[in-house]
Amino acid sequence: MRLFIAVDFNDEILDMLRNCQRQLQAQVRSASLTAEENLHLTLAFLGETEEPGRAIQAMKNIILPSFPLRVGGKAGHFGDLWWIGTEESRSLARLADTLKKHLREEGFFIEEKKFRPHITIARRVVPIQDQREIRLHAPKKEMTVSGFSLMKSERSGGRLRYTELYWKSLSEGKNAENDEKK
Ligand code: 2AM
């Protein structure tokens, strides 16, 4: 099975992301928009594995506080894939780094590339003329990252379907706000 670990969003952020998708759609020839229920922020990609138990163990080993995260403020693209970014967050980077360390300790191969937090809102974007002309307004919205999920990705009937296999909560530590400012 194909697995990844991700953070999901509250309704206010989902609304902002959906609004960005509508803005994009209005400015392009065609695009494959991420289904609303699939919008997420990937922390780690595991690829094909039959070991969800070891991924769950790696998640259980993480003892970190919940933290605030501002989503939006940035939009961009990797080739024909368009994304919305987040405000720089040390807490988010620390969560992704710690998670990758625990996953490697459980025997997973995790790519070394730098963590670039992004939410994919559309793939296969075909611009009317030039992608550089596309403008998205993504107002920043704040959420609390209170946990993260192990997700299974499957294709069924041509559609991508994500299913949550496990959710790990972050502790409601009183130092979460202070950690963010360090
Ligand atoms: P993306 O949004 O940039 O495509 C499920 O496929 C999630 O894992 C997606 O959010 C995807 O990122 C992410 N991911 C990270 N590395 C990947 C890889 N090598 N192949 C496919 N998905 C990857």
CSV table of C-alpha atoms and ligand atoms in Angstrom, one decimal:
chain,number,residue,atom,x,y,z
A,1,MET,CA,0.0,0.0,0.0
A,2,ARG,CA,1.0,3.6,-0.6
A,3,LEU,CA,1.4,5.6,2.6
A,4,PHE,CA,2.1,9.1,3.7
A,5,ILE,CA,1.9,11.1,6.9
A,6,ALA,CA,0.0,14.4,6.8
A,7,VAL,CA,-1.7,17.2,8.7
A,8,ASP,CA,-5.3,18.1,7.8
A,9,PHE,CA,-7.2,21.4,8.1
A,10,ASN,CA,-10.2,23.0,9.8
A,11,ASP,CA,-13.1,24.3,7.8
A,12,GLU,CA,-11.9,27.9,7.6
A,13,ILE,CA,-8.7,26.8,5.9
A,14,LEU,CA,-10.5,24.4,3.6
A,15,ASP,CA,-12.7,27.3,2.5
A,16,MET,CA,-9.6,29.4,1.8
A,17,LEU,CA,-8.0,26.6,-0.2
A,18,ARG,CA,-11.2,25.9,-2.2
A,19,ASN,CA,-11.4,29.7,-2.9
A,20,CYS,CA,-7.8,29.5,-4.3
A,21,GLN,CA,-8.8,26.5,-6.5
A,22,ARG,CA,-11.7,28.6,-7.9
A,23,GLN,CA,-9.4,31.5,-8.6
A,24,LEU,CA,-7.0,29.2,-10.4
A,25,GLN,CA,-9.7,27.5,-12.4
A,26,ALA,CA,-10.9,30.9,-13.6
A,27,GLN,CA,-7.4,31.7,-15.0
A,28,VAL,CA,-6.4,28.4,-16.7
A,29,ARG,CA,-7.4,26.3,-19.7
A,30,SER,CA,-7.7,23.2,-17.6
A,31,ALA,CA,-6.5,21.7,-14.3
A,32,SER,CA,-7.1,18.7,-12.1
A,33,LEU,CA,-8.2,20.1,-8.8
A,34,THR,CA,-7.4,18.2,-5.6
A,35,ALA,CA,-10.7,17.0,-4.2
A,36,GLU,CA,-11.7,18.9,-1.0
A,37,GLU,CA,-11.4,15.7,1.2
A,38,ASN,CA,-7.9,15.1,-0.1
A,39,LEU,CA,-6.5,18.6,0.7
A,40,HIS,CA,-3.6,18.0,3.2
A,41,LEU,CA,-0.1,19.0,4.1
A,42,THR,CA,2.4,16.1,3.7
A,43,LEU,CA,5.0,15.7,6.5
A,44,ALA,CA,6.6,12.5,5.1
A,45,PHE,CA,6.1,10.3,2.1
A,46,LEU,CA,6.6,6.6,2.7
A,47,GLY,CA,5.8,5.2,-0.7
A,48,GLU,CA,4.9,1.5,-1.2
A,49,THR,CA,5.1,-0.5,2.0
A,50,GLU,CA,3.3,-3.3,3.7
A,51,GLU,CA,4.5,-2.1,7.1
A,52,PRO,CA,1.9,0.4,8.5
A,53,GLY,CA,2.6,-1.0,12.0
A,54,ARG,CA,6.1,0.3,11.9
A,55,ALA,CA,4.9,3.7,10.6
A,56,ILE,CA,2.4,3.8,13.5
A,57,GLN,CA,5.2,3.0,16.0
A,58,ALA,CA,7.4,5.8,14.6
A,59,MET,CA,4.4,8.2,15.1
A,60,LYS,CA,3.8,6.9,18.6
A,61,ASN,CA,7.4,7.7,19.5
A,62,ILE,CA,6.8,11.4,18.9
A,63,ILE,CA,6.3,13.5,22.0
A,64,LEU,CA,5.9,17.1,20.9
A,65,PRO,CA,3.4,19.9,21.8
A,66,SER,CA,0.6,21.1,19.6
A,67,PHE,CA,1.4,24.4,17.9
A,68,PRO,CA,-0.2,27.2,15.9
A,69,LEU,CA,0.3,27.3,12.1
A,70,ARG,CA,-0.7,30.0,9.7
A,71,VAL,CA,-1.6,28.6,6.3
A,72,GLY,CA,-1.6,30.7,3.2
A,73,GLY,CA,0.2,33.9,2.3
A,74,LYS,CA,2.1,32.1,-0.4
A,75,ALA,CA,1.2,30.4,-3.6
A,76,GLY,CA,3.4,28.8,-6.2
A,77,HIS,CA,4.0,25.9,-8.5
A,78,PHE,CA,6.4,23.0,-9.1
A,79,GLY,CA,6.1,22.6,-12.9
A,80,ASP,CA,2.3,22.1,-13.6
A,81,LEU,CA,1.4,21.4,-9.9
A,82,TRP,CA,0.1,24.4,-8.0
A,83,TRP,CA,0.3,24.8,-4.2
A,84,ILE,CA,-0.5,27.0,-1.3
A,85,GLY,CA,2.2,27.5,1.3
A,86,THR,CA,2.4,28.2,5.0
A,87,GLU,CA,4.1,30.8,7.1
A,88,GLU,CA,7.6,29.7,8.2
A,89,SER,CA,7.2,27.5,11.3
A,90,ARG,CA,10.0,26.0,13.3
A,91,SER,CA,7.5,23.8,15.1
A,92,LEU,CA,6.3,22.4,11.8
A,93,ALA,CA,9.8,21.8,10.5
A,94,ARG,CA,10.7,20.2,13.9
A,95,LEU,CA,7.7,17.9,13.6
A,96,ALA,CA,8.6,16.8,10.1
A,97,ASP,CA,12.3,16.3,11.0
A,98,THR,CA,11.5,14.4,14.1
A,99,LEU,CA,9.0,12.2,12.3
A,100,LYS,CA,11.5,11.4,9.5
A,101,LYS,CA,14.2,10.5,12.1
A,102,HIS,CA,11.8,8.1,13.8
A,103,LEU,CA,10.7,6.6,10.5
A,104,ARG,CA,14.3,5.9,9.5
A,105,GLU,CA,14.8,4.3,12.9
A,106,GLU,CA,11.9,2.0,12.0
A,107,GLY,CA,13.7,1.1,8.8
A,108,PHE,CA,11.9,3.3,6.3
A,109,PHE,CA,13.8,4.9,3.4
A,110,ILE,CA,12.9,8.6,3.5
A,111,GLU,CA,14.4,11.0,1.0
A,112,GLU,CA,16.9,13.6,2.4
A,113,LYS,CA,15.4,16.5,0.4
A,114,LYS,CA,14.6,19.7,2.3
A,115,PHE,CA,11.1,20.0,3.8
A,116,ARG,CA,9.1,22.5,1.7
A,117,PRO,CA,5.6,22.6,3.3
A,118,HIS,CA,3.0,22.9,0.6
A,119,ILE,CA,-0.6,22.0,0.0
A,120,THR,CA,-1.2,20.8,-3.5
A,121,ILE,CA,-4.4,22.4,-4.8
A,122,ALA,CA,-4.2,21.3,-8.5
A,123,ARG,CA,-2.2,19.1,-10.8
A,124,ARG,CA,-1.8,19.1,-14.6
A,125,VAL,CA,-2.5,22.8,-14.8
A,126,VAL,CA,-2.6,24.0,-18.5
A,127,PRO,CA,-2.3,27.8,-18.6
A,128,ILE,CA,-4.1,29.9,-21.1
A,129,GLN,CA,-0.8,31.5,-22.1
A,130,ASP,CA,1.9,31.4,-19.4
A,131,GLN,CA,1.8,30.1,-15.8
A,132,ARG,CA,3.6,33.2,-14.8
A,133,GLU,CA,0.4,35.2,-15.4
A,134,ILE,CA,-1.6,33.2,-12.8
A,135,ARG,CA,-2.2,35.2,-9.6
A,136,LEU,CA,-3.7,33.6,-6.5
A,137,HIS,CA,-4.7,35.5,-3.4
A,138,ALA,CA,-4.4,33.2,-0.4
A,139,PRO,CA,-5.1,35.1,2.8
A,140,LYS,CA,-3.4,33.7,5.9
A,141,LYS,CA,-5.6,31.6,8.2
A,142,GLU,CA,-4.5,30.2,11.6
A,143,MET,CA,-5.0,26.7,12.9
A,144,THR,CA,-3.7,24.6,15.7
A,145,VAL,CA,-1.8,21.5,14.6
A,146,SER,CA,-3.0,19.2,17.3
A,147,GLY,CA,-2.1,15.9,15.6
A,148,PHE,CA,-1.2,14.2,12.3
A,149,SER,CA,-2.4,11.2,10.3
A,150,LEU,CA,-1.1,8.1,8.6
A,151,MET,CA,-2.8,8.1,5.3
A,152,LYS,CA,-3.3,5.4,2.6
A,153,SER,CA,-3.5,6.5,-1.0
A,154,GLU,CA,-5.3,4.4,-3.5
A,155,ARG,CA,-6.7,4.9,-7.0
A,156,SER,CA,-10.2,3.6,-7.5
A,157,GLY,CA,-12.2,4.2,-10.6
A,158,GLY,CA,-9.7,6.8,-11.8
A,159,ARG,CA,-10.0,8.8,-8.6
A,160,LEU,CA,-7.5,9.3,-5.9
A,161,ARG,CA,-8.8,8.2,-2.5
A,162,TYR,CA,-7.0,8.9,0.8
A,163,THR,CA,-8.0,6.9,3.9
A,164,GLU,CA,-6.8,7.7,7.4
A,165,LEU,CA,-5.3,4.6,9.1
A,166,TYR,CA,-4.1,6.2,12.3
A,167,TRP,CA,-4.1,9.6,14.1
A,168,LYS,CA,-1.4,10.7,16.6
A,169,SER,CA,-2.2,13.6,18.8
A,170,LEU,CA,0.4,16.2,19.9
A,171,SER,CA,0.3,17.0,23.6
A,172,GLU,CA,-1.4,20.2,24.6
A,173,GLY,CA,1.9,21.4,26.2
A,174,LYS,CA,1.9,24.8,27.8
A,175,ASN,CA,5.2,25.5,26.0
A,176,ALA,CA,3.9,25.2,22.5
A,177,GLU,CA,3.5,29.0,21.9
A,178,ASN,CA,6.9,29.7,23.5
A,179,ASP,CA,8.6,27.0,21.4
A,180,GLU,CA,7.2,28.7,18.2
A,181,LYS,CA,9.0,31.9,19.1
A,182,LYS,CA,12.4,30.4,20.0
B,1,2AM,P1,2.6,16.6,-3.6
B,1,2AM,O1,1.4,17.1,-3.0
B,1,2AM,O2,3.7,17.5,-3.8
B,1,2AM,O3,2.3,15.8,-4.9
B,1,2AM,C1,0.5,11.8,-1.4
B,1,2AM,O4,1.0,11.4,-2.6
B,1,2AM,C2,1.3,13.0,-0.9
B,1,2AM,O5,2.7,12.6,-0.7
B,1,2AM,C3,1.2,14.2,-1.7
B,1,2AM,O6,1.0,15.3,-0.9
B,1,2AM,C4,2.6,14.3,-2.4
B,1,2AM,O7,3.1,15.5,-2.6
B,1,2AM,C5,3.5,13.6,-1.3
B,1,2AM,N1,4.7,13.1,-1.9
B,1,2AM,C6,6.0,13.5,-1.4
B,1,2AM,N2,6.9,12.8,-2.1
B,1,2AM,C7,6.3,12.1,-3.1
B,1,2AM,C8,6.7,11.2,-4.1
B,1,2AM,N3,8.0,10.9,-4.3
B,1,2AM,N4,5.8,10.6,-4.9
B,1,2AM,C9,4.4,10.9,-4.7
B,1,2AM,N5,4.0,11.7,-3.7
B,1,2AM,C10,4.9,12.3,-2.9
